[in-house]
Amino acid sequence: MTTLLESYAAVAGEGVVNHLCRLSAPLKGMQVVHVNSTRIGGGVAEILTKLVPLKRELGIDARWEVITGEADFYRCTKSFHNALQGSPVNVSNALFRVFEETNARNAERLRPILEEADVVFIHDPQPVPLLKLCPNRKGKWVWRCHIDISHPYRPVWKRLRNFVSAYDASVFSLAAFSQSLPHPQYLIAPSIDPLSEKNIELPAAEIKAVCDRFGLDTDRPIMLQVSRFDRFKDPLGVIQSYRLAKTFVPTLQLVLAGGGATDDPEGETVLEEVRAARADDPDIHILALPADAHRTINALQRAADIVLQKSIKEGFGLTVTEGMWKGKPVIGGDTGGIRLQVINHHTGFLVNTPEGAALRTRYLLQHRDKLQEMGQKAREFVRENFLVTRQLRENLALMLVLDRQNEDRIQLSVG
Ligand code: UDP
């Protein structure tokens, strides 16, 4: 029987998988816990779905825990998210209390596991108070920040920083996101899983069937953005870009596909704004998809001629990686993690305005050979840099460093 890891050798190379086995040998049996605030929807859930089983297969005792809360908790953490990405939103003391109380309740349930663990990865701000709520922790705790925190709204960051400072290390996706913190900071870019339903090859008939289901004409060009309905993803800017591009390419169709994440309460409002902006254009398709529509998204990304990710802030942008892996040059907002992936004029185009996105769309649709060539470069760039095997390797290396610090501490106290 082929193991999960062996199946990656075919995509990423034998050497990559051997390397993972060697790197993880000293970590066998180690207890590692990842904590975030949703099991489905959004990039973090997407990554943990594969990273945790792979660690287990390498003999590491890895688990994934999810904290839960009521509506006010998610309202509060969504405000944190917006504030950390630079929006000047204030969080009332009452809401902040809900944040701390919700974490305290979750700590009651999780404390035995967390205090025993050798390494704990806390993802994003939602569960960040857990460290202070586990006074008898044994292992190292890492804050894994996935969002663009390059210019946080200071009053909110100041409060959250109090929690983050107590961690042993932080991990960011980009150097530009690092902050002044009293502990080592590491850089690990996110990744996609090439063998997941979201990214595996699909039969042409299935792609066609998905297009038919949503009334898309496969003989006409399709422009696509897959995203949660979130203002940082600029869905209204996408509609503007489409309208401008359509003046040159009248047959153009636009698909805005996205569902919500269970920890994102603003999705409905933004979706309404997007529906209003659509007006009665029959060539704009707004698809509110269920959270498990991975194969559908895969098919749409493969069917698209143009993949857009016009974000104005973006921690990394897995949708960019996904589009590139499908051989599409991505037209992406010139921001955050998109800059790491879209090498301007090579793997896609970086844009700052709807006009810019429209111009690049028109160029690619009128130069199909260039579209193909850049798409191939994009796929190889992802193979080299953004597959889950690379992220796992860097994660293991970080665990080795943290483990060594643990040993040094033990030796010092024995000596
Ligand atoms: N996604 C999804 N369904 C949706 C919208 C997004 O499965 O309706 C997936 C998308 O394919 C990607 C992830 O959620 O894998 C979003 O990650 P990204 O880093 O692009 O953005 P985030 O939502 O984390 O800000």
Tab-separated table of C-alpha atoms and ligand atoms in Angstrom:
chain	number	residue	atom	x	y	z
A	1	MET	CA	0.000	0.000	0.000
A	2	THR	CA	1.307	3.475	-0.838
A	3	THR	CA	1.665	5.684	2.185
A	4	LEU	CA	0.569	9.300	2.144
A	5	LEU	CA	4.201	10.417	1.998
A	6	GLU	CA	5.132	8.104	-0.850
A	7	SER	CA	2.369	9.548	-2.938
A	8	TYR	CA	4.089	12.955	-2.701
A	9	ALA	CA	7.318	11.587	-4.163
A	10	ALA	CA	5.688	11.453	-7.596
A	11	VAL	CA	4.877	15.162	-7.506
A	12	ALA	CA	7.644	16.701	-5.418
A	13	GLY	CA	10.471	14.180	-6.052
A	14	GLU	CA	11.939	11.175	-4.149
A	15	GLY	CA	14.674	13.323	-2.636
A	16	VAL	CA	12.169	15.641	-1.005
A	17	VAL	CA	10.389	12.788	0.769
A	18	ASN	CA	13.653	11.104	1.886
A	19	HIS	CA	14.764	14.408	3.312
A	20	LEU	CA	11.552	14.685	5.332
A	21	CYS	CA	12.044	11.208	6.789
A	22	ARG	CA	15.623	11.976	7.851
A	23	LEU	CA	14.722	15.357	9.297
A	24	SER	CA	11.854	13.970	11.347
A	25	ALA	CA	13.728	10.985	12.822
A	26	PRO	CA	14.780	12.826	16.017
A	27	LEU	CA	11.242	14.166	16.450
A	28	LYS	CA	9.427	10.829	16.561
A	29	GLY	CA	6.968	10.584	19.434
A	30	MET	CA	7.042	14.325	20.089
A	31	GLN	CA	3.647	15.751	21.095
A	32	VAL	CA	2.678	18.676	18.892
A	33	VAL	CA	-0.614	20.557	19.002
A	34	HIS	CA	-1.902	23.064	16.449
A	35	VAL	CA	-4.722	25.359	17.573
A	36	ASN	CA	-6.875	27.635	15.411
A	37	SER	CA	-10.485	28.787	15.322
A	38	THR	CA	-12.077	26.972	12.396
A	39	ARG	CA	-11.892	23.524	10.876
A	40	ILE	CA	-13.276	24.656	7.526
A	41	GLY	CA	-12.946	27.753	5.397
A	42	GLY	CA	-9.935	29.975	4.883
A	43	GLY	CA	-6.277	29.305	4.378
A	44	VAL	CA	-5.279	28.101	7.862
A	45	ALA	CA	-7.793	25.255	7.885
A	46	GLU	CA	-6.713	24.381	4.363
A	47	ILE	CA	-3.079	24.000	5.473
A	48	LEU	CA	-3.704	22.144	8.735
A	49	THR	CA	-5.914	19.607	6.978
A	50	LYS	CA	-2.789	18.188	5.387
A	51	LEU	CA	0.112	19.267	7.591
A	52	VAL	CA	-1.196	17.439	10.666
A	53	PRO	CA	-1.755	14.003	9.020
A	54	LEU	CA	1.663	14.243	7.359
A	55	LYS	CA	3.363	14.917	10.676
A	56	ARG	CA	1.550	11.919	12.141
A	57	GLU	CA	2.763	9.735	9.317
A	58	LEU	CA	6.311	10.794	10.169
A	59	GLY	CA	5.811	9.434	13.682
A	60	ILE	CA	5.128	12.764	15.375
A	61	ASP	CA	2.190	12.758	17.772
A	62	ALA	CA	0.492	15.737	16.097
A	63	ARG	CA	-3.057	16.897	16.713
A	64	TRP	CA	-5.276	19.778	15.680
A	65	GLU	CA	-7.587	21.488	18.172
A	66	VAL	CA	-10.156	24.166	17.363
A	67	ILE	CA	-11.381	26.787	19.822
A	68	THR	CA	-15.042	27.726	19.663
A	69	GLY	CA	-17.031	30.772	20.728
A	70	GLU	CA	-20.244	32.716	20.309
A	71	ALA	CA	-21.051	35.425	17.735
A	72	ASP	CA	-19.453	38.229	19.792
A	73	PHE	CA	-16.183	36.342	19.966
A	74	TYR	CA	-15.982	36.103	16.172
A	75	ARG	CA	-17.035	39.732	15.866
A	76	CYS	CA	-14.163	40.647	18.123
A	77	THR	CA	-11.570	38.480	16.376
A	78	LYS	CA	-12.691	39.701	12.952
A	79	SER	CA	-12.050	43.230	14.227
A	80	PHE	CA	-8.573	42.096	15.320
A	81	HIS	CA	-8.036	40.682	11.859
A	82	ASN	CA	-9.069	43.961	10.235
A	83	ALA	CA	-7.026	46.037	12.688
A	84	LEU	CA	-3.879	43.931	12.292
A	85	GLN	CA	-4.162	44.356	8.534
A	86	GLY	CA	-4.226	48.118	9.058
A	87	SER	CA	-7.875	49.203	9.363
A	88	PRO	CA	-8.413	51.718	12.163
A	89	VAL	CA	-11.065	49.734	14.033
A	90	ASN	CA	-11.373	49.965	17.772
A	91	VAL	CA	-12.296	47.028	19.927
A	92	SER	CA	-14.380	47.894	22.977
A	93	ASN	CA	-13.373	46.692	26.427
A	94	ALA	CA	-16.576	44.661	26.586
A	95	LEU	CA	-15.702	42.807	23.387
A	96	PHE	CA	-12.155	42.308	24.590
A	97	ARG	CA	-13.569	40.692	27.744
A	98	VAL	CA	-15.564	38.278	25.568
A	99	PHE	CA	-12.307	37.413	23.809
A	100	GLU	CA	-10.549	36.602	27.078
A	101	GLU	CA	-13.514	34.768	28.602
A	102	THR	CA	-13.994	32.624	25.500
A	103	ASN	CA	-10.344	31.652	25.585
A	104	ALA	CA	-10.608	30.892	29.301
A	105	ARG	CA	-13.522	28.531	28.600
A	106	ASN	CA	-11.601	26.804	25.835
A	107	ALA	CA	-8.558	26.554	28.088
A	108	GLU	CA	-10.587	24.527	30.611
A	109	ARG	CA	-11.092	21.893	27.920
A	110	LEU	CA	-7.665	22.065	26.265
A	111	ARG	CA	-5.338	22.668	29.218
A	112	PRO	CA	-4.364	19.003	29.841
A	113	ILE	CA	-3.326	18.546	26.205
A	114	LEU	CA	-1.643	21.917	25.843
A	115	GLU	CA	0.327	21.825	29.072
A	116	GLU	CA	1.698	18.372	28.237
A	117	ALA	CA	2.646	19.133	24.623
A	118	ASP	CA	6.278	19.493	23.557
A	119	VAL	CA	5.401	22.125	20.953
A	120	VAL	CA	2.210	24.171	20.570
A	121	PHE	CA	1.475	26.180	17.430
A	122	ILE	CA	-1.153	28.879	17.998
A	123	HIS	CA	-2.505	30.120	14.680
A	124	ASP	CA	-3.497	33.775	14.288
A	125	PRO	CA	-4.876	36.020	17.046
A	126	GLN	CA	-8.046	34.137	18.008
A	127	PRO	CA	-6.442	31.621	20.453
A	128	VAL	CA	-3.471	33.785	21.460
A	129	PRO	CA	-4.449	34.140	25.187
A	130	LEU	CA	-4.214	30.367	25.680
A	131	LEU	CA	-0.531	30.566	26.623
A	132	LYS	CA	-1.207	32.711	29.688
A	133	LEU	CA	-4.006	30.311	30.618
A	134	CYS	CA	-1.647	27.314	30.707
A	135	PRO	CA	0.733	28.226	33.538
A	136	ASN	CA	2.203	24.725	33.839
A	137	ARG	CA	3.175	24.355	30.218
A	138	LYS	CA	6.008	21.974	29.542
A	139	GLY	CA	6.878	22.714	25.935
A	140	LYS	CA	7.678	25.529	23.550
A	141	TRP	CA	4.886	27.742	22.232
A	142	VAL	CA	4.956	29.371	18.829
A	143	TRP	CA	2.629	32.087	17.530
A	144	ARG	CA	1.995	31.379	13.854
A	145	CYS	CA	0.673	34.547	12.235
A	146	HIS	CA	-0.888	34.116	8.786
A	147	ILE	CA	-2.068	37.650	8.163
A	148	ASP	CA	-0.429	40.777	6.779
A	149	ILE	CA	0.644	42.503	9.952
A	150	SER	CA	3.134	44.876	8.307
A	151	HIS	CA	1.230	48.031	9.367
A	152	PRO	CA	-1.091	47.086	12.211
A	153	TYR	CA	-3.469	49.556	13.799
A	154	ARG	CA	-1.358	50.297	16.865
A	155	PRO	CA	-3.949	50.461	19.687
A	156	VAL	CA	-5.195	46.943	18.883
A	157	TRP	CA	-1.749	45.466	18.221
A	158	LYS	CA	-0.491	46.904	21.541
A	159	ARG	CA	-3.098	44.852	23.430
A	160	LEU	CA	-2.494	41.679	21.441
A	161	ARG	CA	1.260	42.113	21.640
A	162	ASN	CA	1.041	41.623	25.416
A	163	PHE	CA	-0.098	38.060	24.743
A	164	VAL	CA	2.269	37.400	21.843
A	165	SER	CA	5.364	38.595	23.750
A	166	ALA	CA	5.133	35.668	26.144
A	167	TYR	CA	5.624	33.124	23.329
A	168	ASP	CA	8.960	31.426	22.646
A	169	ALA	CA	8.904	32.301	18.943
A	170	SER	CA	6.707	33.667	16.174
A	171	VAL	CA	6.421	32.616	12.570
A	172	PHE	CA	5.399	34.961	9.745
A	173	SER	CA	4.833	34.366	6.044
A	174	LEU	CA	6.932	37.345	4.950
A	175	ALA	CA	9.869	39.299	6.419
A	176	ALA	CA	7.852	42.494	5.981
A	177	PHE	CA	5.341	41.237	8.568
A	178	SER	CA	7.811	40.820	11.422
A	179	GLN	CA	7.325	42.994	14.501
A	180	SER	CA	9.348	44.174	17.420
A	181	LEU	CA	9.008	41.176	19.755
A	182	PRO	CA	11.240	39.831	22.532
A	183	HIS	CA	11.748	36.400	20.961
A	184	PRO	CA	13.106	34.808	17.760
A	185	GLN	CA	10.990	35.268	14.651
A	186	TYR	CA	11.001	32.783	11.777
A	187	LEU	CA	9.801	32.946	8.198
A	188	ILE	CA	7.783	30.094	6.748
A	189	ALA	CA	5.632	30.633	3.682
A	190	PRO	CA	2.376	28.683	3.434
A	191	SER	CA	1.761	26.018	0.819
A	192	ILE	CA	-0.819	23.978	-1.052
A	193	ASP	CA	-1.410	20.265	-1.150
A	194	PRO	CA	-1.056	19.042	-4.752
A	195	LEU	CA	-2.931	15.829	-3.942
A	196	SER	CA	-5.996	17.372	-2.338
A	197	GLU	CA	-9.399	17.573	-4.036
A	198	LYS	CA	-8.678	21.275	-4.499
A	199	ASN	CA	-5.568	20.657	-6.570
A	200	ILE	CA	-5.537	17.215	-8.192
A	201	GLU	CA	-5.881	16.863	-11.949
A	202	LEU	CA	-9.512	16.626	-13.071
A	203	PRO	CA	-11.030	14.990	-16.141
A	204	ALA	CA	-12.063	17.507	-18.824
A	205	ALA	CA	-15.634	16.212	-18.644
A	206	GLU	CA	-15.876	17.088	-14.956
A	207	ILE	CA	-14.605	20.622	-15.576
A	208	LYS	CA	-17.164	21.058	-18.354
A	209	ALA	CA	-19.946	19.691	-16.143
A	210	VAL	CA	-19.146	22.218	-13.395
A	211	CYS	CA	-19.231	25.072	-15.943
A	212	ASP	CA	-22.561	23.820	-17.305
A	213	ARG	CA	-23.971	23.597	-13.793
A	214	PHE	CA	-23.279	27.293	-13.227
A	215	GLY	CA	-24.326	28.414	-16.710
A	216	LEU	CA	-20.797	29.275	-17.862
A	217	ASP	CA	-20.074	29.194	-21.573
A	218	THR	CA	-16.770	27.340	-22.066
A	219	ASP	CA	-16.407	28.788	-25.572
A	220	ARG	CA	-16.063	32.272	-24.118
A	221	PRO	CA	-13.272	33.610	-21.858
A	222	ILE	CA	-13.727	33.269	-18.113
A	223	MET	CA	-12.197	35.559	-15.483
A	224	LEU	CA	-12.227	34.131	-11.946
A	225	GLN	CA	-11.617	35.206	-8.389
A	226	VAL	CA	-12.053	32.648	-5.600
A	227	SER	CA	-12.213	34.263	-2.164
A	228	ARG	CA	-14.142	34.633	1.005
A	229	PHE	CA	-16.404	37.682	0.612
A	230	ASP	CA	-14.100	40.047	2.443
A	231	ARG	CA	-13.289	43.683	1.655
A	232	PHE	CA	-9.545	43.044	1.744
A	233	LYS	CA	-10.106	40.749	-1.261
A	234	ASP	CA	-11.627	43.719	-3.140
A	235	PRO	CA	-14.500	41.918	-4.911
A	236	LEU	CA	-15.950	45.268	-6.019
A	237	GLY	CA	-12.624	46.159	-7.610
A	238	VAL	CA	-12.780	42.843	-9.454
A	239	ILE	CA	-16.182	43.739	-10.909
A	240	GLN	CA	-14.779	47.101	-11.999
A	241	SER	CA	-11.789	45.382	-13.672
A	242	TYR	CA	-14.118	42.990	-15.461
A	243	ARG	CA	-16.284	45.843	-16.748
A	244	LEU	CA	-13.256	47.693	-18.087
A	245	ALA	CA	-11.819	44.552	-19.708
A	246	LYS	CA	-15.196	43.718	-21.237
A	247	THR	CA	-15.104	46.899	-23.307
A	248	PHE	CA	-12.222	45.236	-25.202
A	249	VAL	CA	-13.338	41.619	-24.890
A	250	PRO	CA	-17.161	41.741	-25.082
A	251	THR	CA	-17.531	37.965	-24.670
A	252	LEU	CA	-15.833	38.010	-21.233
A	253	GLN	CA	-17.560	36.326	-18.272
A	254	LEU	CA	-16.739	36.884	-14.594
A	255	VAL	CA	-17.002	34.345	-11.786
A	256	LEU	CA	-16.742	35.422	-8.162
A	257	ALA	CA	-16.740	32.225	-6.146
A	258	GLY	CA	-16.565	32.089	-2.402
A	259	GLY	CA	-18.192	30.862	0.720
A	260	GLY	CA	-17.695	31.903	4.290
A	261	ALA	CA	-15.386	30.654	6.975
A	262	THR	CA	-17.120	29.759	10.224
A	263	ASP	CA	-14.977	32.354	12.036
A	264	ASP	CA	-15.791	35.197	9.581
A	265	PRO	CA	-19.033	37.031	10.438
A	266	GLU	CA	-18.751	39.785	7.789
A	267	GLY	CA	-19.185	37.571	4.727
A	268	GLU	CA	-22.944	38.050	4.306
A	269	THR	CA	-22.735	41.859	4.274
A	270	VAL	CA	-19.961	41.889	1.696
A	271	LEU	CA	-21.803	39.312	-0.412
A	272	GLU	CA	-24.831	41.631	-0.480
A	273	GLU	CA	-22.640	44.503	-1.669
A	274	VAL	CA	-21.256	42.295	-4.417
A	275	ARG	CA	-24.744	41.208	-5.509
A	276	ALA	CA	-25.817	44.858	-5.701
A	277	ALA	CA	-22.750	45.751	-7.797
A	278	ARG	CA	-23.524	42.945	-10.219
A	279	ALA	CA	-26.781	44.732	-11.119
A	280	ASP	CA	-28.404	42.612	-13.808
A	281	ASP	CA	-25.315	41.607	-15.798
A	282	PRO	CA	-25.949	37.975	-16.819
A	283	ASP	CA	-22.216	37.464	-17.431
A	284	ILE	CA	-21.316	38.050	-13.790
A	285	HIS	CA	-21.714	34.815	-11.852
A	286	ILE	CA	-21.639	35.111	-8.078
A	287	LEU	CA	-21.309	31.659	-6.583
A	288	ALA	CA	-21.828	31.287	-2.843
A	289	LEU	CA	-20.307	27.861	-2.363
A	290	PRO	CA	-20.434	25.505	0.612
A	291	ALA	CA	-17.196	25.210	2.558
A	292	ASP	CA	-16.422	21.753	1.202
A	293	ALA	CA	-16.755	22.657	-2.493
A	294	HIS	CA	-13.085	21.879	-3.126
A	295	ARG	CA	-13.533	19.969	-6.389
A	296	THR	CA	-15.858	22.658	-7.708
A	297	ILE	CA	-13.256	25.341	-6.990
A	298	ASN	CA	-10.598	23.151	-8.586
A	299	ALA	CA	-12.729	22.817	-11.743
A	300	LEU	CA	-13.417	26.569	-11.884
A	301	GLN	CA	-9.709	27.364	-11.522
A	302	ARG	CA	-8.945	24.954	-14.369
A	303	ALA	CA	-11.740	26.324	-16.554
A	304	ALA	CA	-10.681	29.942	-16.063
A	305	ASP	CA	-8.656	31.814	-18.660
A	306	ILE	CA	-7.758	34.552	-16.207
A	307	VAL	CA	-7.260	34.000	-12.470
A	308	LEU	CA	-7.418	37.160	-10.427
A	309	GLN	CA	-6.602	37.856	-6.781
A	310	LYS	CA	-7.051	41.574	-6.545
A	311	SER	CA	-6.547	41.814	-2.769
A	312	ILE	CA	-5.523	45.079	-1.167
A	313	LYS	CA	-4.042	43.204	1.819
A	314	GLU	CA	-3.080	39.552	1.755
A	315	GLY	CA	-1.138	37.432	4.249
A	316	PHE	CA	-0.203	34.950	1.564
A	317	GLY	CA	-3.064	34.135	-0.775
A	318	LEU	CA	-3.433	30.381	-1.229
A	319	THR	CA	-5.843	31.053	-4.071
A	320	VAL	CA	-2.901	32.554	-5.959
A	321	THR	CA	-0.849	29.390	-5.428
A	322	GLU	CA	-3.812	27.241	-6.457
A	323	GLY	CA	-4.322	29.170	-9.693
A	324	MET	CA	-0.605	29.056	-10.525
A	325	TRP	CA	-0.453	25.312	-9.856
A	326	LYS	CA	-3.146	24.933	-12.509
A	327	GLY	CA	-0.882	26.586	-15.044
A	328	LYS	CA	-2.478	30.041	-14.924
A	329	PRO	CA	-0.554	33.300	-14.663
A	330	VAL	CA	-2.248	35.154	-11.803
A	331	ILE	CA	-3.153	38.829	-11.882
A	332	GLY	CA	-2.726	39.769	-8.239
A	333	GLY	CA	-2.834	42.830	-6.007
A	334	ASP	CA	0.659	44.205	-5.394
A	335	THR	CA	0.593	43.401	-1.700
A	336	GLY	CA	1.764	41.006	1.024
A	337	GLY	CA	2.223	37.363	0.151
A	338	ILE	CA	1.030	37.854	-3.418
A	339	ARG	CA	4.382	39.537	-4.118
A	340	LEU	CA	6.145	36.376	-3.038
A	341	GLN	CA	4.343	34.334	-5.647
A	342	VAL	CA	3.570	36.593	-8.558
A	343	ILE	CA	6.881	37.512	-10.130
A	344	ASN	CA	5.752	40.426	-12.255
A	345	HIS	CA	5.753	39.563	-15.988
A	346	HIS	CA	6.947	35.995	-15.293
A	347	THR	CA	4.430	34.072	-13.195
A	348	GLY	CA	1.714	36.715	-13.491
A	349	PHE	CA	1.166	40.439	-13.107
A	350	LEU	CA	1.091	42.639	-10.011
A	351	VAL	CA	-1.534	45.376	-10.147
A	352	ASN	CA	-2.595	48.307	-8.008
A	353	THR	CA	-5.855	49.397	-9.637
A	354	PRO	CA	-8.894	47.956	-11.455
A	355	GLU	CA	-7.520	49.628	-14.595
A	356	GLY	CA	-4.237	47.743	-14.182
A	357	ALA	CA	-6.029	44.431	-13.751
A	358	ALA	CA	-8.188	45.121	-16.826
A	359	LEU	CA	-5.147	46.019	-18.924
A	360	ARG	CA	-3.347	42.783	-17.989
A	361	THR	CA	-6.484	40.733	-18.575
A	362	ARG	CA	-6.822	42.160	-22.040
A	363	TYR	CA	-3.123	41.531	-22.758
A	364	LEU	CA	-3.251	37.872	-21.703
A	365	LEU	CA	-6.480	37.178	-23.592
A	366	GLN	CA	-4.979	38.665	-26.725
A	367	HIS	CA	-1.620	36.866	-26.362
A	368	ARG	CA	-2.560	33.266	-25.689
A	369	ASP	CA	1.009	32.031	-26.281
A	370	LYS	CA	2.242	34.327	-23.503
A	371	LEU	CA	-0.582	33.178	-21.247
A	372	GLN	CA	0.530	29.565	-21.760
A	373	GLU	CA	4.207	30.315	-21.265
A	374	MET	CA	3.705	32.334	-18.065
A	375	GLY	CA	1.266	29.699	-16.801
A	376	GLN	CA	3.889	26.977	-17.145
A	377	LYS	CA	6.442	29.109	-15.293
A	378	ALA	CA	3.863	29.716	-12.582
A	379	ARG	CA	3.286	25.975	-12.106
A	380	GLU	CA	7.008	25.214	-11.846
A	381	PHE	CA	7.486	28.086	-9.412
A	382	VAL	CA	4.853	26.536	-7.160
A	383	ARG	CA	6.420	23.076	-7.491
A	384	GLU	CA	9.768	24.472	-6.332
A	385	ASN	CA	8.534	26.714	-3.557
A	386	PHE	CA	4.969	26.323	-2.394
A	387	LEU	CA	4.043	22.653	-2.028
A	388	VAL	CA	3.166	21.253	1.382
A	389	THR	CA	6.346	19.150	1.443
A	390	ARG	CA	8.449	22.344	1.602
A	391	GLN	CA	6.334	23.810	4.384
A	392	LEU	CA	6.515	20.545	6.309
A	393	ARG	CA	10.320	20.512	5.957
A	394	GLU	CA	10.602	24.045	7.368
A	395	ASN	CA	8.168	23.197	10.120
A	396	LEU	CA	10.250	20.177	11.116
A	397	ALA	CA	13.422	22.275	11.060
A	398	LEU	CA	11.767	24.776	13.400
A	399	MET	CA	10.703	21.972	15.739
A	400	LEU	CA	14.301	20.700	15.795
A	401	VAL	CA	15.542	24.159	16.775
A	402	LEU	CA	12.935	24.461	19.527
A	403	ASP	CA	13.695	20.962	20.768
A	404	ARG	CA	17.389	21.776	20.931
A	405	GLN	CA	16.595	24.831	23.064
A	406	ASN	CA	14.624	22.543	25.363
A	407	GLU	CA	17.572	20.162	25.668
A	408	ASP	CA	19.972	23.029	26.348
A	409	ARG	CA	17.660	24.205	29.108
A	410	ILE	CA	17.493	20.734	30.639
A	411	GLN	CA	21.285	20.318	30.474
A	412	LEU	CA	21.818	23.690	32.048
A	413	SER	CA	19.524	22.924	34.936
A	414	VAL	CA	21.110	19.463	35.452
A	415	GLY	CA	24.652	20.890	35.148
B	1	UDP	N1	-11.682	28.731	-0.267
B	1	UDP	C1	-12.655	27.752	-0.324
B	1	UDP	N2	-13.941	28.129	-0.523
B	1	UDP	C2	-14.280	29.424	-0.674
B	1	UDP	C3	-13.301	30.430	-0.611
B	1	UDP	C4	-11.992	30.048	-0.392
B	1	UDP	O1	-12.376	26.562	-0.215
B	1	UDP	O2	-15.458	29.690	-0.864
B	1	UDP	C5	-10.309	28.314	-0.049
B	1	UDP	C6	-9.372	28.736	-1.146
B	1	UDP	O3	-9.422	27.814	-2.219
B	1	UDP	C7	-8.050	28.752	-0.392
B	1	UDP	C8	-8.456	29.209	0.995
B	1	UDP	O4	-9.831	28.902	1.134
B	1	UDP	O5	-7.512	27.457	-0.303
B	1	UDP	C9	-8.277	30.698	1.168
B	1	UDP	O6	-6.979	30.972	1.500
B	1	UDP	P1	-6.321	32.371	1.193
B	1	UDP	O7	-4.933	32.337	1.742
B	1	UDP	O8	-6.431	32.686	-0.264
B	1	UDP	O9	-7.227	33.441	1.948
B	1	UDP	P2	-7.824	33.536	3.452
B	1	UDP	O10	-9.254	33.107	3.327
B	1	UDP	O11	-7.012	32.659	4.337
B	1	UDP	O12	-7.717	34.995	3.748
